[in-house]
Amino acid sequence: MLLADEPTNHLDLDAVTALEELLCNYPGTLIFTTHDRRLLKTIAKNLLVFEGTKLNFFPRPYDDYSNKQICTEYTEATADILLIENKLAEIISRLNLNPTEKLEVEFQSLLAKNVFYYQNNHLDLQNSLHWSNSAVKI
């Protein structure tokens, strides 16, 4: 997982273009804050947006958000999804370092919960992280 705070600040256009290319090809989870709308359009697949005193989860690219075509309120269910996906990322890292049957069972359980939340909250699984492709079998 890569965390970045305003990654394009103080960069010239060539450096921004190079950074965007690197981030587009980054294979892991990327969480970043930015005011750079071009970076949002190029990189972001899902958004967490502060709107007044609310935090809203928007499981679509920035263009959809800026056009206000579809808006998914940040709810307890979407908070659960984010928590589950963070735990999945952690477990995948641990499975890669030291695979155990217990971790595999925990991974499969969280994966099932993730799919359940997406289906029951009518969210698009195409926008979820594709954990089934990352599963490590021991």
mmCIF file of C-alpha atoms in Angstrom:
data_model
loop_
_atom_site.group_PDB
_atom_site.id
_atom_site.type_symbol
_atom_site.label_atom_id
_atom_site.label_comp_id
_atom_site.label_asym_id
_atom_site.label_seq_id
_atom_site.Cartn_x
_atom_site.Cartn_y
_atom_site.Cartn_z
ATOM 1 C CA MET A 1 0.000 0.000 0.000
ATOM 2 C CA LEU A 2 1.242 3.460 -0.882
ATOM 3 C CA LEU A 3 0.107 6.600 0.955
ATOM 4 C CA ALA A 4 0.766 9.999 -0.606
ATOM 5 C CA ASP A 5 -0.159 13.518 0.493
ATOM 6 C CA GLU A 6 -0.370 15.975 -2.405
ATOM 7 C CA PRO A 7 2.125 13.992 -4.531
ATOM 8 C CA THR A 8 2.196 16.525 -7.389
ATOM 9 C CA ASN A 9 2.968 19.587 -5.248
ATOM 10 C CA HIS A 10 6.055 21.508 -6.402
ATOM 11 C CA LEU A 11 6.534 19.320 -9.507
ATOM 12 C CA ASP A 12 6.897 20.623 -13.039
ATOM 13 C CA LEU A 13 4.708 19.224 -15.827
ATOM 14 C CA ASP A 14 7.281 16.619 -16.937
ATOM 15 C CA ALA A 15 7.671 15.338 -13.374
ATOM 16 C CA VAL A 16 3.877 15.213 -12.894
ATOM 17 C CA THR A 17 3.492 13.223 -16.119
ATOM 18 C CA ALA A 18 6.208 10.770 -15.032
ATOM 19 C CA LEU A 19 4.647 10.415 -11.567
ATOM 20 C CA GLU A 20 1.200 9.772 -13.061
ATOM 21 C CA GLU A 21 2.634 7.021 -15.244
ATOM 22 C CA LEU A 22 4.356 5.400 -12.253
ATOM 23 C CA LEU A 23 1.192 5.589 -10.140
ATOM 24 C CA CYS A 24 -0.981 4.188 -12.955
ATOM 25 C CA ASN A 25 1.317 1.164 -13.116
ATOM 26 C CA TYR A 26 1.573 0.722 -9.334
ATOM 27 C CA PRO A 27 0.232 -2.802 -8.656
ATOM 28 C CA GLY A 28 -0.901 -2.221 -5.082
ATOM 29 C CA THR A 29 -3.387 -0.041 -3.282
ATOM 30 C CA LEU A 30 -2.772 3.688 -3.563
ATOM 31 C CA ILE A 31 -4.339 6.155 -1.151
ATOM 32 C CA PHE A 32 -3.647 9.808 -1.814
ATOM 33 C CA THR A 33 -4.913 13.285 -1.028
ATOM 34 C CA THR A 34 -4.824 15.959 -3.685
ATOM 35 C CA HIS A 35 -6.352 19.103 -5.073
ATOM 36 C CA ASP A 36 -4.969 18.187 -8.506
ATOM 37 C CA ARG A 37 -8.050 17.325 -10.568
ATOM 38 C CA ARG A 38 -5.937 15.994 -13.427
ATOM 39 C CA LEU A 39 -4.334 13.470 -11.062
ATOM 40 C CA LEU A 40 -7.791 12.498 -9.770
ATOM 41 C CA LYS A 41 -9.059 11.954 -13.313
ATOM 42 C CA THR A 42 -6.001 9.941 -14.286
ATOM 43 C CA ILE A 43 -5.488 7.786 -11.199
ATOM 44 C CA ALA A 44 -8.511 7.581 -8.856
ATOM 45 C CA LYS A 45 -10.995 4.725 -9.215
ATOM 46 C CA ASN A 46 -12.877 5.345 -5.954
ATOM 47 C CA LEU A 47 -13.185 8.525 -3.910
ATOM 48 C CA LEU A 48 -13.595 9.439 -0.268
ATOM 49 C CA VAL A 49 -14.852 13.010 -0.342
ATOM 50 C CA PHE A 50 -15.277 15.456 2.526
ATOM 51 C CA GLU A 51 -18.415 17.472 1.869
ATOM 52 C CA GLY A 52 -19.039 19.869 4.727
ATOM 53 C CA THR A 53 -19.040 17.713 7.843
ATOM 54 C CA LYS A 54 -19.783 14.470 5.977
ATOM 55 C CA LEU A 55 -17.425 11.934 4.509
ATOM 56 C CA ASN A 56 -18.910 10.352 1.405
ATOM 57 C CA PHE A 57 -17.705 7.219 -0.354
ATOM 58 C CA PHE A 58 -18.038 7.406 -4.121
ATOM 59 C CA PRO A 59 -17.184 4.088 -5.843
ATOM 60 C CA ARG A 60 -16.627 5.629 -9.272
ATOM 61 C CA PRO A 61 -14.012 7.762 -11.076
ATOM 62 C CA TYR A 62 -13.714 11.503 -10.559
ATOM 63 C CA ASP A 63 -15.505 12.427 -13.802
ATOM 64 C CA ASP A 64 -18.662 10.675 -12.563
ATOM 65 C CA TYR A 65 -18.366 12.474 -9.239
ATOM 66 C CA SER A 66 -17.809 15.879 -10.814
ATOM 67 C CA ASN A 67 -20.831 15.335 -13.084
ATOM 68 C CA LYS A 68 -22.901 14.234 -10.067
ATOM 69 C CA GLN A 69 -24.373 11.404 -12.121
ATOM 70 C CA ILE A 70 -24.358 8.892 -9.297
ATOM 71 C CA CYS A 71 -23.735 9.559 -5.610
ATOM 72 C CA THR A 72 -23.346 6.875 -2.967
ATOM 73 C CA GLU A 73 -23.594 8.194 0.560
ATOM 74 C CA TYR A 74 -20.914 7.104 2.985
ATOM 75 C CA THR A 75 -22.828 4.646 5.115
ATOM 76 C CA GLU A 76 -21.993 2.083 7.742
ATOM 77 C CA ALA A 77 -21.954 -0.552 4.997
ATOM 78 C CA THR A 78 -19.421 1.316 2.867
ATOM 79 C CA ALA A 79 -17.321 1.902 5.975
ATOM 80 C CA ASP A 80 -17.408 -1.854 6.541
ATOM 81 C CA ILE A 81 -16.338 -2.451 2.938
ATOM 82 C CA LEU A 82 -13.346 -0.130 3.327
ATOM 83 C CA LEU A 83 -12.366 -1.837 6.571
ATOM 84 C CA ILE A 84 -12.664 -5.293 5.009
ATOM 85 C CA GLU A 85 -10.615 -4.272 1.964
ATOM 86 C CA ASN A 86 -7.873 -2.843 4.207
ATOM 87 C CA LYS A 87 -7.826 -6.082 6.215
ATOM 88 C CA LEU A 88 -7.670 -8.075 2.964
ATOM 89 C CA ALA A 89 -4.634 -6.073 1.856
ATOM 90 C CA GLU A 90 -2.947 -6.737 5.201
ATOM 91 C CA ILE A 91 -3.692 -10.466 5.064
ATOM 92 C CA ILE A 92 -2.407 -10.746 1.497
ATOM 93 C CA SER A 93 0.867 -9.183 2.633
ATOM 94 C CA ARG A 94 1.087 -11.631 5.518
ATOM 95 C CA LEU A 95 0.174 -14.578 3.256
ATOM 96 C CA ASN A 96 2.952 -13.628 0.865
ATOM 97 C CA LEU A 97 5.490 -13.566 3.706
ATOM 98 C CA ASN A 98 4.327 -16.535 5.760
ATOM 99 C CA PRO A 99 1.367 -18.480 4.341
ATOM 100 C CA THR A 100 -0.635 -20.465 6.874
ATOM 101 C CA GLU A 101 -3.928 -22.316 6.773
ATOM 102 C CA LYS A 102 -5.340 -19.948 9.431
ATOM 103 C CA LEU A 103 -4.533 -16.862 7.314
ATOM 104 C CA GLU A 104 -6.033 -18.488 4.221
ATOM 105 C CA VAL A 105 -9.272 -19.211 6.118
ATOM 106 C CA GLU A 106 -9.372 -15.622 7.405
ATOM 107 C CA PHE A 107 -8.711 -14.328 3.879
ATOM 108 C CA GLN A 108 -11.516 -16.415 2.346
ATOM 109 C CA SER A 109 -13.940 -15.306 5.089
ATOM 110 C CA LEU A 110 -13.169 -11.619 4.530
ATOM 111 C CA LEU A 111 -13.408 -12.072 0.777
ATOM 112 C CA ALA A 112 -16.904 -13.566 1.163
ATOM 113 C CA LYS A 113 -17.934 -10.664 3.449
ATOM 114 C CA ASN A 114 -16.627 -8.183 0.899
ATOM 115 C CA VAL A 115 -18.697 -9.709 -1.909
ATOM 116 C CA PHE A 116 -21.727 -9.862 0.401
ATOM 117 C CA TYR A 117 -21.499 -6.140 1.240
ATOM 118 C CA TYR A 118 -21.120 -5.160 -2.403
ATOM 119 C CA GLN A 119 -24.086 -7.273 -3.470
ATOM 120 C CA ASN A 120 -26.389 -6.221 -0.634
ATOM 121 C CA ASN A 121 -25.611 -2.525 -1.025
ATOM 122 C CA HIS A 122 -26.000 -2.613 -4.803
ATOM 123 C CA LEU A 123 -22.428 -1.477 -5.396
ATOM 124 C CA ASP A 124 -20.565 -2.452 -8.533
ATOM 125 C CA LEU A 125 -18.102 -5.277 -7.901
ATOM 126 C CA GLN A 126 -16.135 -4.109 -10.960
ATOM 127 C CA ASN A 127 -15.047 -1.106 -8.853
ATOM 128 C CA SER A 128 -14.006 -3.231 -5.919
ATOM 129 C CA LEU A 129 -10.477 -4.425 -5.462
ATOM 130 C CA HIS A 130 -10.083 -7.713 -7.308
ATOM 131 C CA TRP A 131 -9.052 -9.863 -4.359
ATOM 132 C CA SER A 132 -10.082 -13.148 -5.961
ATOM 133 C CA ASN A 133 -7.235 -12.691 -8.466
ATOM 134 C CA SER A 134 -4.809 -12.085 -5.613
ATOM 135 C CA ALA A 135 -5.707 -15.091 -3.507
ATOM 136 C CA VAL A 136 -2.750 -17.050 -2.275
ATOM 137 C CA LYS A 137 -3.399 -20.756 -2.008
ATOM 138 C CA ILE A 138 -1.308 -22.786 0.392
#
